[in-house]
Amino acid sequence: MMENIKELKALLAYPKDIVITTHRNPDGDAIGSSLGVYHFLNKLGHAVRIVSPSEYPDVFGWMKDIEKIIIYDTEPEEAQAVIQRADMIFCLDFNALDRIDKVGELIEKARGVKVMVDHHLYPEPFPEFMLSDTTASSTCELVFDLITGLGWKEHMDHLIGECLFTGILTDTGSFKYSTSAKLFRIVAELIEFGVDDYRLQDRIFNSMKEKHLRLLGHCLNNRMEILEEYQTGIITLTKEDYVDFDIQRGDTEGIVNFLLKVKKVKVAAFITEQPTIVKISLRSKGDFSVQEIARQHFKGGGHKNASGGYSFQSLSATVRRFKGVLPQYKDQLMASEQ
Ligand code: 5GP
Ligand code: MN
């Protein structure tokens, strides 16, 4: 737990102007933790705004007050104004200001007291208050710990619970990874607060459009390569695929995980041609960490079993580079427990 939590509690005892921010291309954990903290701080009587560097996926459109999020890409002046006047800035689900581009620069210059809640490796110690735990399943799990640690669990309700459940559900892939006895105890409490787990799963995971399923079919049928020698699977998408399948932000979420369904595959790579960069998403099973590959070869990082990065080379050159680094990890891969 945060060692100076008493000071944080004292700061939160009086109404403040608070900004919550999260990472670019926010996922369920980024959105869930942001809205969870938003509803919690609102209840405490603070004036709260959420700033996201970029648009959130439609699949979370049902979440209460999500439309109030200020998107930096479309409303930079409004985002800058609220960040500048904030007394406090909560940084959720990211741990380095350079991961949030321009918003990071604004936060660096802002006078507000910074609070980080995050579960990624290697946090940068920029905030005054830090709850960073890489063993946690999700930032949402840590938000629950923070509310508990502040001694304010009486303010929990089913709305905050739904937000936190959303992040836990998406970051654990429906309780498949990063689970623990502690997490299940938290989840049990969230259900006692009135969270309807079946309804949430249905809203989040059964919300595909026809085009999403066709895109998945295309990826698996035409764009997948399995490298048996390296127990690795690769799916690539070209710029043309983005046009042909009308792919929007968030539409490719989860595709990388299908590669792990192959018994022998321990490492999955999803490599996509974006307007200015080539993005690489990495996943792994068991002991083998993809974090180092992302960090050392693709300017990225993340978690042991889920990392990402990018490259300024072409799609084919990036794929070649990825294949080129596999031999140096071969022994480690063979030795790793699945
Ligand atoms: P995804 O593959 O879903 O985009 O990202 C999986 C995880 O990898 C994220 O939770 C994040 O921790 C990490 N990640 C993805 N892209 C980047 C990146 O460009 N830089 C860093 N440092 N981490 C990334
Ligand atoms: Mn997360």
mmCIF file of C-alpha atoms and ligand atoms in Angstrom:
data_model
loop_
_atom_site.group_PDB
_atom_site.id
_atom_site.type_symbol
_atom_site.label_atom_id
_atom_site.label_comp_id
_atom_site.label_asym_id
_atom_site.label_seq_id
_atom_site.Cartn_x
_atom_site.Cartn_y
_atom_site.Cartn_z
ATOM 1 C CA MET A 1 0.000 0.000 0.000
ATOM 2 C CA MET A 2 0.998 3.595 -0.535
ATOM 3 C CA GLU A 3 3.188 4.624 2.392
ATOM 4 C CA ASN A 4 1.918 8.223 2.598
ATOM 5 C CA ILE A 5 -1.750 7.283 2.285
ATOM 6 C CA LYS A 6 -2.671 9.308 5.386
ATOM 7 C CA GLU A 7 -1.454 12.467 3.652
ATOM 8 C CA LEU A 8 -3.499 11.571 0.596
ATOM 9 C CA LYS A 9 -6.539 11.060 2.769
ATOM 10 C CA ALA A 10 -5.987 14.470 4.361
ATOM 11 C CA LEU A 11 -5.775 16.095 0.904
ATOM 12 C CA LEU A 12 -8.983 14.407 -0.195
ATOM 13 C CA ALA A 13 -10.823 15.497 2.939
ATOM 14 C CA TYR A 14 -11.667 18.898 1.373
ATOM 15 C CA PRO A 15 -13.223 19.575 -2.047
ATOM 16 C CA LYS A 16 -10.668 19.852 -4.838
ATOM 17 C CA ASP A 17 -10.502 20.303 -8.599
ATOM 18 C CA ILE A 18 -9.317 16.900 -9.771
ATOM 19 C CA VAL A 19 -8.290 15.577 -13.174
ATOM 20 C CA ILE A 20 -8.072 11.868 -13.907
ATOM 21 C CA THR A 21 -6.027 10.765 -16.860
ATOM 22 C CA THR A 22 -5.112 7.483 -18.456
ATOM 23 C CA HIS A 23 -3.169 6.027 -21.381
ATOM 24 C CA ARG A 24 -3.622 6.458 -25.122
ATOM 25 C CA ASN A 25 -6.057 4.005 -26.745
ATOM 26 C CA PRO A 26 -7.667 3.345 -23.379
ATOM 27 C CA ASP A 27 -8.777 -0.226 -22.740
ATOM 28 C CA GLY A 28 -11.303 -1.605 -20.256
ATOM 29 C CA ASP A 29 -8.940 -1.194 -17.332
ATOM 30 C CA ALA A 30 -8.024 2.374 -18.268
ATOM 31 C CA ILE A 31 -11.672 3.380 -18.717
ATOM 32 C CA GLY A 32 -12.965 1.303 -15.793
ATOM 33 C CA SER A 33 -10.396 2.654 -13.337
ATOM 34 C CA SER A 34 -10.887 6.239 -14.558
ATOM 35 C CA LEU A 35 -14.676 6.118 -14.259
ATOM 36 C CA GLY A 36 -14.494 4.184 -10.982
ATOM 37 C CA VAL A 37 -12.259 6.827 -9.408
ATOM 38 C CA TYR A 38 -14.406 9.551 -11.032
ATOM 39 C CA HIS A 39 -17.635 8.319 -9.406
ATOM 40 C CA PHE A 40 -15.839 7.736 -6.106
ATOM 41 C CA LEU A 41 -14.315 11.246 -5.984
ATOM 42 C CA ASN A 42 -17.612 12.803 -7.076
ATOM 43 C CA LYS A 43 -19.250 11.126 -4.123
ATOM 44 C CA LEU A 44 -16.636 12.668 -1.838
ATOM 45 C CA GLY A 45 -17.666 16.090 -3.166
ATOM 46 C CA HIS A 46 -14.790 16.870 -5.535
ATOM 47 C CA ALA A 47 -15.093 18.485 -8.967
ATOM 48 C CA VAL A 48 -13.719 15.814 -11.294
ATOM 49 C CA ARG A 49 -12.886 15.666 -15.016
ATOM 50 C CA ILE A 50 -11.376 12.781 -16.989
ATOM 51 C CA VAL A 51 -8.913 13.454 -19.815
ATOM 52 C CA SER A 52 -8.029 10.659 -22.216
ATOM 53 C CA PRO A 53 -5.311 11.220 -24.837
ATOM 54 C CA SER A 54 -7.439 9.464 -27.480
ATOM 55 C CA GLU A 55 -10.948 8.115 -28.120
ATOM 56 C CA TYR A 56 -12.312 5.176 -26.102
ATOM 57 C CA PRO A 57 -13.717 2.016 -27.773
ATOM 58 C CA ASP A 58 -17.475 1.965 -28.489
ATOM 59 C CA VAL A 59 -17.853 -1.249 -26.519
ATOM 60 C CA PHE A 60 -17.709 0.811 -23.302
ATOM 61 C CA GLY A 61 -20.315 3.309 -24.530
ATOM 62 C CA TRP A 62 -22.887 2.058 -21.984
ATOM 63 C CA MET A 63 -20.782 3.171 -19.002
ATOM 64 C CA LYS A 64 -22.294 6.029 -17.020
ATOM 65 C CA ASP A 65 -20.735 9.433 -17.765
ATOM 66 C CA ILE A 66 -18.262 8.032 -20.314
ATOM 67 C CA GLU A 67 -19.409 10.746 -22.753
ATOM 68 C CA LYS A 68 -18.092 13.355 -20.309
ATOM 69 C CA ILE A 69 -14.496 12.236 -20.880
ATOM 70 C CA ILE A 70 -12.470 14.985 -22.550
ATOM 71 C CA ILE A 71 -10.581 13.490 -25.500
ATOM 72 C CA TYR A 72 -7.302 15.364 -25.995
ATOM 73 C CA ASP A 73 -7.146 14.518 -29.726
ATOM 74 C CA THR A 74 -10.437 16.320 -30.369
ATOM 75 C CA GLU A 75 -10.542 18.896 -27.534
ATOM 76 C CA PRO A 76 -6.926 19.875 -26.765
ATOM 77 C CA GLU A 77 -7.756 23.346 -25.373
ATOM 78 C CA GLU A 78 -10.356 22.048 -22.942
ATOM 79 C CA ALA A 79 -7.969 19.271 -21.842
ATOM 80 C CA GLN A 80 -5.151 21.755 -21.307
ATOM 81 C CA ALA A 81 -7.411 24.114 -19.322
ATOM 82 C CA VAL A 82 -8.629 21.464 -16.883
ATOM 83 C CA ILE A 83 -5.122 20.024 -16.400
ATOM 84 C CA GLN A 84 -3.688 23.469 -15.683
ATOM 85 C CA ARG A 85 -6.239 24.372 -13.056
ATOM 86 C CA ALA A 86 -6.345 20.976 -11.311
ATOM 87 C CA ASP A 87 -5.334 20.746 -7.644
ATOM 88 C CA MET A 88 -4.758 17.022 -8.069
ATOM 89 C CA ILE A 89 -4.073 14.767 -11.059
ATOM 90 C CA PHE A 90 -4.728 11.028 -10.895
ATOM 91 C CA CYS A 91 -2.666 9.012 -13.393
ATOM 92 C CA LEU A 92 -4.291 5.618 -13.870
ATOM 93 C CA ASP A 93 -3.103 2.500 -15.713
ATOM 94 C CA PHE A 94 0.143 4.002 -16.997
ATOM 95 C CA ASN A 95 3.409 4.815 -15.264
ATOM 96 C CA ALA A 96 5.460 7.073 -17.493
ATOM 97 C CA LEU A 97 4.452 10.478 -18.807
ATOM 98 C CA ASP A 98 5.997 9.813 -22.230
ATOM 99 C CA ARG A 99 3.365 7.116 -22.816
ATOM 100 C CA ILE A 100 0.652 9.754 -23.036
ATOM 101 C CA ASP A 101 2.381 12.141 -25.455
ATOM 102 C CA LYS A 102 1.144 15.763 -25.252
ATOM 103 C CA VAL A 103 -1.032 15.079 -22.220
ATOM 104 C CA GLY A 104 2.136 13.940 -20.436
ATOM 105 C CA GLU A 105 3.881 17.224 -21.252
ATOM 106 C CA LEU A 106 0.900 19.156 -19.870
ATOM 107 C CA ILE A 107 0.903 17.074 -16.692
ATOM 108 C CA GLU A 108 4.638 17.514 -16.221
ATOM 109 C CA LYS A 109 4.169 21.284 -16.202
ATOM 110 C CA ALA A 110 0.955 21.265 -14.166
ATOM 111 C CA ARG A 111 0.955 22.399 -10.553
ATOM 112 C CA GLY A 112 -1.504 19.712 -9.331
ATOM 113 C CA VAL A 113 -0.409 17.026 -6.870
ATOM 114 C CA LYS A 114 0.050 13.775 -8.791
ATOM 115 C CA VAL A 115 -1.264 10.375 -7.758
ATOM 116 C CA MET A 116 -0.350 7.235 -9.707
ATOM 117 C CA VAL A 117 -2.250 3.968 -9.518
ATOM 118 C CA ASP A 118 -0.768 1.390 -11.871
ATOM 119 C CA HIS A 119 0.344 -2.209 -12.356
ATOM 120 C CA HIS A 120 2.967 -1.960 -15.123
ATOM 121 C CA LEU A 121 6.668 -2.693 -14.697
ATOM 122 C CA TYR A 122 9.236 0.055 -14.071
ATOM 123 C CA PRO A 123 7.157 2.997 -12.847
ATOM 124 C CA GLU A 124 8.719 6.440 -13.194
ATOM 125 C CA PRO A 125 8.710 8.118 -9.808
ATOM 126 C CA PHE A 126 7.117 11.401 -10.976
ATOM 127 C CA PRO A 127 4.072 11.476 -8.663
ATOM 128 C CA GLU A 128 3.856 12.548 -5.028
ATOM 129 C CA PHE A 129 1.608 9.565 -4.292
ATOM 130 C CA MET A 130 2.195 6.176 -5.864
ATOM 131 C CA LEU A 131 0.353 2.891 -5.677
ATOM 132 C CA SER A 132 2.270 0.674 -8.078
ATOM 133 C CA ASP A 133 2.021 -3.096 -7.844
ATOM 134 C CA THR A 134 3.077 -5.241 -10.791
ATOM 135 C CA THR A 135 1.543 -8.343 -9.224
ATOM 136 C CA ALA A 136 -1.941 -6.833 -9.433
ATOM 137 C CA SER A 137 -4.255 -8.064 -12.175
ATOM 138 C CA SER A 138 -5.359 -4.599 -13.109
ATOM 139 C CA THR A 139 -5.384 -0.976 -12.095
ATOM 140 C CA CYS A 140 -9.013 -1.510 -11.099
ATOM 141 C CA GLU A 141 -7.921 -4.066 -8.488
ATOM 142 C CA LEU A 142 -5.539 -1.429 -7.093
ATOM 143 C CA VAL A 143 -8.246 1.237 -7.079
ATOM 144 C CA PHE A 144 -10.268 -1.074 -4.854
ATOM 145 C CA ASP A 145 -7.191 -1.479 -2.608
ATOM 146 C CA LEU A 146 -6.775 2.297 -2.511
ATOM 147 C CA ILE A 147 -10.409 2.914 -1.520
ATOM 148 C CA THR A 148 -10.025 0.225 1.156
ATOM 149 C CA GLY A 149 -6.691 1.666 2.298
ATOM 150 C CA LEU A 150 -8.192 5.135 2.604
ATOM 151 C CA GLY A 151 -10.778 3.614 4.946
ATOM 152 C CA TRP A 152 -13.592 4.768 2.677
ATOM 153 C CA LYS A 153 -15.117 1.494 1.582
ATOM 154 C CA GLU A 154 -18.478 2.741 2.821
ATOM 155 C CA HIS A 155 -18.534 4.934 -0.315
ATOM 156 C CA MET A 156 -18.354 1.899 -2.611
ATOM 157 C CA ASP A 157 -21.544 1.193 -4.513
ATOM 158 C CA HIS A 158 -22.709 -0.855 -7.474
ATOM 159 C CA LEU A 159 -21.831 1.887 -9.964
ATOM 160 C CA ILE A 160 -18.193 2.138 -8.845
ATOM 161 C CA GLY A 161 -18.212 -1.657 -8.583
ATOM 162 C CA GLU A 162 -19.300 -2.044 -12.233
ATOM 163 C CA CYS A 163 -16.453 0.210 -13.369
ATOM 164 C CA LEU A 164 -13.847 -1.729 -11.383
ATOM 165 C CA PHE A 165 -15.308 -5.070 -12.456
ATOM 166 C CA THR A 166 -15.022 -3.971 -16.102
ATOM 167 C CA GLY A 167 -11.273 -3.371 -15.782
ATOM 168 C CA ILE A 168 -10.684 -6.573 -13.855
ATOM 169 C CA LEU A 169 -12.680 -8.558 -16.402
ATOM 170 C CA THR A 170 -10.884 -7.137 -19.438
ATOM 171 C CA ASP A 171 -7.340 -7.147 -18.010
ATOM 172 C CA THR A 172 -7.661 -10.755 -16.796
ATOM 173 C CA GLY A 173 -9.352 -11.936 -20.025
ATOM 174 C CA SER A 174 -12.411 -13.039 -17.991
ATOM 175 C CA PHE A 175 -10.348 -14.360 -15.102
ATOM 176 C CA LYS A 176 -7.891 -16.298 -17.241
ATOM 177 C CA TYR A 177 -4.683 -14.441 -16.324
ATOM 178 C CA SER A 178 -3.135 -12.609 -13.343
ATOM 179 C CA THR A 179 -5.725 -13.948 -10.936
ATOM 180 C CA SER A 180 -5.123 -14.500 -7.229
ATOM 181 C CA ALA A 181 -7.086 -15.427 -4.143
ATOM 182 C CA LYS A 182 -7.028 -11.739 -3.212
ATOM 183 C CA LEU A 183 -8.508 -10.761 -6.580
ATOM 184 C CA PHE A 184 -11.353 -13.265 -6.247
ATOM 185 C CA ARG A 185 -12.112 -11.893 -2.761
ATOM 186 C CA ILE A 186 -12.339 -8.398 -4.234
ATOM 187 C CA VAL A 187 -14.563 -9.663 -7.030
ATOM 188 C CA ALA A 188 -16.821 -11.360 -4.483
ATOM 189 C CA GLU A 189 -17.144 -8.027 -2.694
ATOM 190 C CA LEU A 190 -17.965 -6.240 -5.953
ATOM 191 C CA ILE A 191 -20.762 -8.739 -6.560
ATOM 192 C CA GLU A 192 -22.029 -8.064 -3.035
ATOM 193 C CA PHE A 193 -22.139 -4.367 -3.961
ATOM 194 C CA GLY A 194 -24.662 -5.363 -6.623
ATOM 195 C CA VAL A 195 -22.493 -5.866 -9.712
ATOM 196 C CA ASP A 196 -24.227 -8.156 -12.207
ATOM 197 C CA ASP A 197 -21.308 -10.160 -13.577
ATOM 198 C CA TYR A 198 -23.315 -12.015 -16.232
ATOM 199 C CA ARG A 199 -24.755 -8.796 -17.651
ATOM 200 C CA LEU A 200 -21.341 -7.127 -17.746
ATOM 201 C CA GLN A 201 -19.708 -10.084 -19.503
ATOM 202 C CA ASP A 202 -22.519 -10.045 -22.050
ATOM 203 C CA ARG A 203 -22.216 -6.301 -22.671
ATOM 204 C CA ILE A 204 -18.454 -6.385 -23.037
ATOM 205 C CA PHE A 205 -17.787 -9.631 -24.856
ATOM 206 C CA ASN A 206 -20.939 -10.266 -26.896
ATOM 207 C CA SER A 207 -20.972 -6.908 -28.575
ATOM 208 C CA MET A 208 -19.215 -7.663 -31.847
ATOM 209 C CA LYS A 209 -20.514 -6.418 -35.142
ATOM 210 C CA GLU A 210 -20.619 -8.733 -38.147
ATOM 211 C CA LYS A 211 -17.554 -6.978 -39.589
ATOM 212 C CA HIS A 212 -15.539 -7.825 -36.460
ATOM 213 C CA LEU A 213 -16.200 -11.524 -36.849
ATOM 214 C CA ARG A 214 -15.321 -11.324 -40.579
ATOM 215 C CA LEU A 215 -12.096 -9.499 -39.724
ATOM 216 C CA LEU A 216 -11.218 -12.211 -37.227
ATOM 217 C CA GLY A 217 -11.893 -14.828 -39.916
ATOM 218 C CA HIS A 218 -9.615 -12.942 -42.321
ATOM 219 C CA CYS A 219 -6.832 -12.718 -39.717
ATOM 220 C CA LEU A 220 -6.983 -16.429 -38.917
ATOM 221 C CA ASN A 221 -7.442 -17.597 -42.494
ATOM 222 C CA ASN A 222 -5.186 -15.271 -44.481
ATOM 223 C CA ARG A 223 -2.866 -13.392 -42.152
ATOM 224 C CA MET A 224 -1.683 -15.967 -39.641
ATOM 225 C CA GLU A 225 1.706 -17.646 -39.561
ATOM 226 C CA ILE A 226 2.814 -20.267 -37.032
ATOM 227 C CA LEU A 227 6.565 -20.663 -36.512
ATOM 228 C CA GLU A 228 6.720 -24.102 -34.940
ATOM 229 C CA GLU A 229 10.449 -23.890 -34.309
ATOM 230 C CA TYR A 230 9.943 -20.885 -32.042
ATOM 231 C CA GLN A 231 6.499 -21.831 -30.691
ATOM 232 C CA THR A 232 5.384 -18.477 -31.972
ATOM 233 C CA GLY A 233 2.354 -17.264 -33.879
ATOM 234 C CA ILE A 234 2.131 -14.053 -35.887
ATOM 235 C CA ILE A 235 -0.856 -12.209 -37.319
ATOM 236 C CA THR A 236 -0.302 -9.140 -39.466
ATOM 237 C CA LEU A 237 -2.684 -6.519 -40.860
ATOM 238 C CA THR A 238 -1.876 -4.183 -43.723
ATOM 239 C CA LYS A 239 -3.125 -0.650 -44.387
ATOM 240 C CA GLU A 240 -5.330 -2.120 -47.117
ATOM 241 C CA ASP A 241 -6.914 -4.522 -44.595
ATOM 242 C CA TYR A 242 -7.802 -1.479 -42.466
ATOM 243 C CA VAL A 243 -9.672 -0.001 -45.422
ATOM 244 C CA ASP A 244 -11.220 -3.236 -46.708
ATOM 245 C CA PHE A 245 -12.604 -4.247 -43.312
ATOM 246 C CA ASP A 246 -13.407 -0.702 -42.181
ATOM 247 C CA ILE A 247 -11.273 -1.224 -39.085
ATOM 248 C CA GLN A 248 -11.685 1.449 -36.404
ATOM 249 C CA ARG A 249 -9.858 1.941 -33.123
ATOM 250 C CA GLY A 250 -10.589 -0.957 -30.794
ATOM 251 C CA ASP A 251 -11.854 -3.282 -33.563
ATOM 252 C CA THR A 252 -8.721 -5.444 -33.374
ATOM 253 C CA GLU A 253 -8.821 -5.818 -29.586
ATOM 254 C CA GLY A 254 -8.369 -9.432 -28.514
ATOM 255 C CA ILE A 255 -7.368 -10.869 -31.901
ATOM 256 C CA VAL A 256 -3.798 -11.544 -30.682
ATOM 257 C CA ASN A 257 -5.107 -13.888 -27.992
ATOM 258 C CA PHE A 258 -6.483 -16.343 -30.549
ATOM 259 C CA LEU A 259 -2.923 -17.354 -31.418
ATOM 260 C CA LEU A 260 -2.461 -18.628 -27.861
ATOM 261 C CA LYS A 261 -5.280 -21.090 -28.414
ATOM 262 C CA VAL A 262 -2.813 -23.193 -30.414
ATOM 263 C CA LYS A 263 -1.413 -25.661 -27.927
ATOM 264 C CA LYS A 264 2.198 -25.313 -28.993
ATOM 265 C CA VAL A 265 2.169 -21.536 -29.279
ATOM 266 C CA LYS A 266 3.817 -19.773 -26.340
ATOM 267 C CA VAL A 267 4.357 -16.376 -27.958
ATOM 268 C CA ALA A 268 1.827 -14.413 -29.987
ATOM 269 C CA ALA A 269 2.536 -11.325 -32.048
ATOM 270 C CA PHE A 270 -0.049 -9.093 -33.696
ATOM 271 C CA ILE A 271 1.665 -6.642 -36.019
ATOM 272 C CA THR A 272 -0.363 -3.912 -37.683
ATOM 273 C CA GLU A 273 0.361 -1.175 -40.165
ATOM 274 C CA GLN A 274 -0.912 2.097 -38.691
ATOM 275 C CA PRO A 275 -0.911 5.514 -40.419
ATOM 276 C CA THR A 276 2.528 6.577 -39.086
ATOM 277 C CA ILE A 277 3.903 3.567 -37.205
ATOM 278 C CA VAL A 278 3.797 -0.205 -37.168
ATOM 279 C CA LYS A 279 2.310 -1.383 -33.877
ATOM 280 C CA ILE A 280 3.268 -4.668 -32.293
ATOM 281 C CA SER A 281 1.217 -6.414 -29.607
ATOM 282 C CA LEU A 282 2.818 -9.342 -27.836
ATOM 283 C CA ARG A 283 1.316 -12.022 -25.607
ATOM 284 C CA SER A 284 2.851 -15.083 -23.991
ATOM 285 C CA LYS A 285 1.880 -18.120 -21.950
ATOM 286 C CA GLY A 286 3.328 -19.073 -18.587
ATOM 287 C CA ASP A 287 6.884 -18.231 -17.598
ATOM 288 C CA PHE A 288 8.107 -16.692 -20.805
ATOM 289 C CA SER A 289 8.183 -12.909 -20.721
ATOM 290 C CA VAL A 290 7.543 -10.821 -23.820
ATOM 291 C CA GLN A 291 8.209 -7.620 -21.926
ATOM 292 C CA GLU A 292 11.907 -7.685 -22.715
ATOM 293 C CA ILE A 293 11.347 -8.209 -26.455
ATOM 294 C CA ALA A 294 8.978 -5.227 -26.501
ATOM 295 C CA ARG A 295 11.387 -3.061 -24.527
ATOM 296 C CA GLN A 296 14.642 -3.966 -26.236
ATOM 297 C CA HIS A 297 13.505 -4.241 -29.832
ATOM 298 C CA PHE A 298 10.282 -2.252 -30.200
ATOM 299 C CA LYS A 299 10.639 0.829 -27.943
ATOM 300 C CA GLY A 300 7.856 -0.515 -25.750
ATOM 301 C CA GLY A 301 7.171 -2.425 -22.581
ATOM 302 C CA GLY A 302 4.254 -3.660 -20.534
ATOM 303 C CA HIS A 303 3.788 -6.838 -18.549
ATOM 304 C CA LYS A 304 5.377 -10.263 -18.565
ATOM 305 C CA ASN A 305 2.565 -11.850 -20.578
ATOM 306 C CA ALA A 306 1.194 -8.794 -22.409
ATOM 307 C CA SER A 307 3.435 -6.170 -23.907
ATOM 308 C CA GLY A 308 3.593 -3.915 -26.867
ATOM 309 C CA GLY A 309 5.681 -1.498 -28.793
ATOM 310 C CA TYR A 310 6.072 0.069 -32.218
ATOM 311 C CA SER A 311 8.484 0.598 -35.068
ATOM 312 C CA PHE A 312 9.005 3.226 -37.748
ATOM 313 C CA GLN A 313 10.037 0.605 -40.306
ATOM 314 C CA SER A 314 7.665 -0.916 -42.865
ATOM 315 C CA LEU A 315 5.329 -3.737 -41.914
ATOM 316 C CA SER A 316 7.436 -6.369 -43.666
ATOM 317 C CA ALA A 317 10.680 -5.034 -42.145
ATOM 318 C CA THR A 318 9.089 -5.074 -38.680
ATOM 319 C CA VAL A 319 7.937 -8.672 -39.155
ATOM 320 C CA ARG A 320 11.445 -9.582 -40.318
ATOM 321 C CA ARG A 321 12.939 -7.870 -37.283
ATOM 322 C CA PHE A 322 10.578 -9.731 -34.975
ATOM 323 C CA LYS A 323 11.450 -13.070 -36.574
ATOM 324 C CA GLY A 324 15.109 -12.076 -36.399
ATOM 325 C CA VAL A 325 15.098 -11.631 -32.631
ATOM 326 C CA LEU A 326 13.432 -14.987 -31.925
ATOM 327 C CA PRO A 327 16.619 -17.112 -32.203
ATOM 328 C CA GLN A 328 18.181 -15.272 -29.247
ATOM 329 C CA TYR A 329 15.184 -16.239 -27.095
ATOM 330 C CA LYS A 330 14.926 -19.818 -28.332
ATOM 331 C CA ASP A 331 16.594 -21.505 -25.345
ATOM 332 C CA GLN A 332 14.567 -19.474 -22.897
ATOM 333 C CA LEU A 333 11.403 -20.321 -24.827
ATOM 334 C CA MET A 334 12.082 -24.045 -24.887
ATOM 335 C CA ALA A 335 12.888 -24.066 -21.181
ATOM 336 C CA SER A 336 9.845 -22.036 -20.112
ATOM 337 C CA GLU A 337 6.925 -23.686 -18.388
ATOM 338 C CA GLN A 338 3.598 -23.230 -20.071
HETATM 339 P P1 5GP B 1 -1.726 -4.056 -26.279
HETATM 340 O O1 5GP B 1 -1.044 -5.165 -26.976
HETATM 341 O O2 5GP B 1 -3.054 -4.479 -25.747
HETATM 342 O O3 5GP B 1 -1.752 -2.796 -27.075
HETATM 343 O O4 5GP B 1 -0.837 -3.726 -25.024
HETATM 344 C C1 5GP B 1 -0.586 -4.669 -24.041
HETATM 345 C C2 5GP B 1 0.239 -4.032 -22.969
HETATM 346 O O5 5GP B 1 1.502 -3.702 -23.504
HETATM 347 C C3 5GP B 1 -0.331 -2.723 -22.467
HETATM 348 O O6 5GP B 1 -1.065 -2.944 -21.308
HETATM 349 C C4 5GP B 1 0.884 -1.904 -22.176
HETATM 350 O O7 5GP B 1 1.314 -2.194 -20.883
HETATM 351 C C5 5GP B 1 1.949 -2.442 -23.067
HETATM 352 N N1 5GP B 1 2.212 -1.614 -24.245
HETATM 353 C C6 5GP B 1 1.573 -1.626 -25.436
HETATM 354 N N2 5GP B 1 2.120 -0.768 -26.285
HETATM 355 C C7 5GP B 1 3.144 -0.160 -25.636
HETATM 356 C C8 5GP B 1 4.101 0.835 -25.996
HETATM 357 O O8 5GP B 1 4.141 1.357 -27.102
HETATM 358 N N3 5GP B 1 4.989 1.194 -25.015
HETATM 359 C C9 5GP B 1 4.983 0.618 -23.777
HETATM 360 N N4 5GP B 1 5.880 1.032 -22.876
HETATM 361 N N5 5GP B 1 4.103 -0.315 -23.418
HETATM 362 C C10 5GP B 1 3.191 -0.714 -24.323
HETATM 363 MN MN MN B 2 -4.259 -2.345 -16.985
#
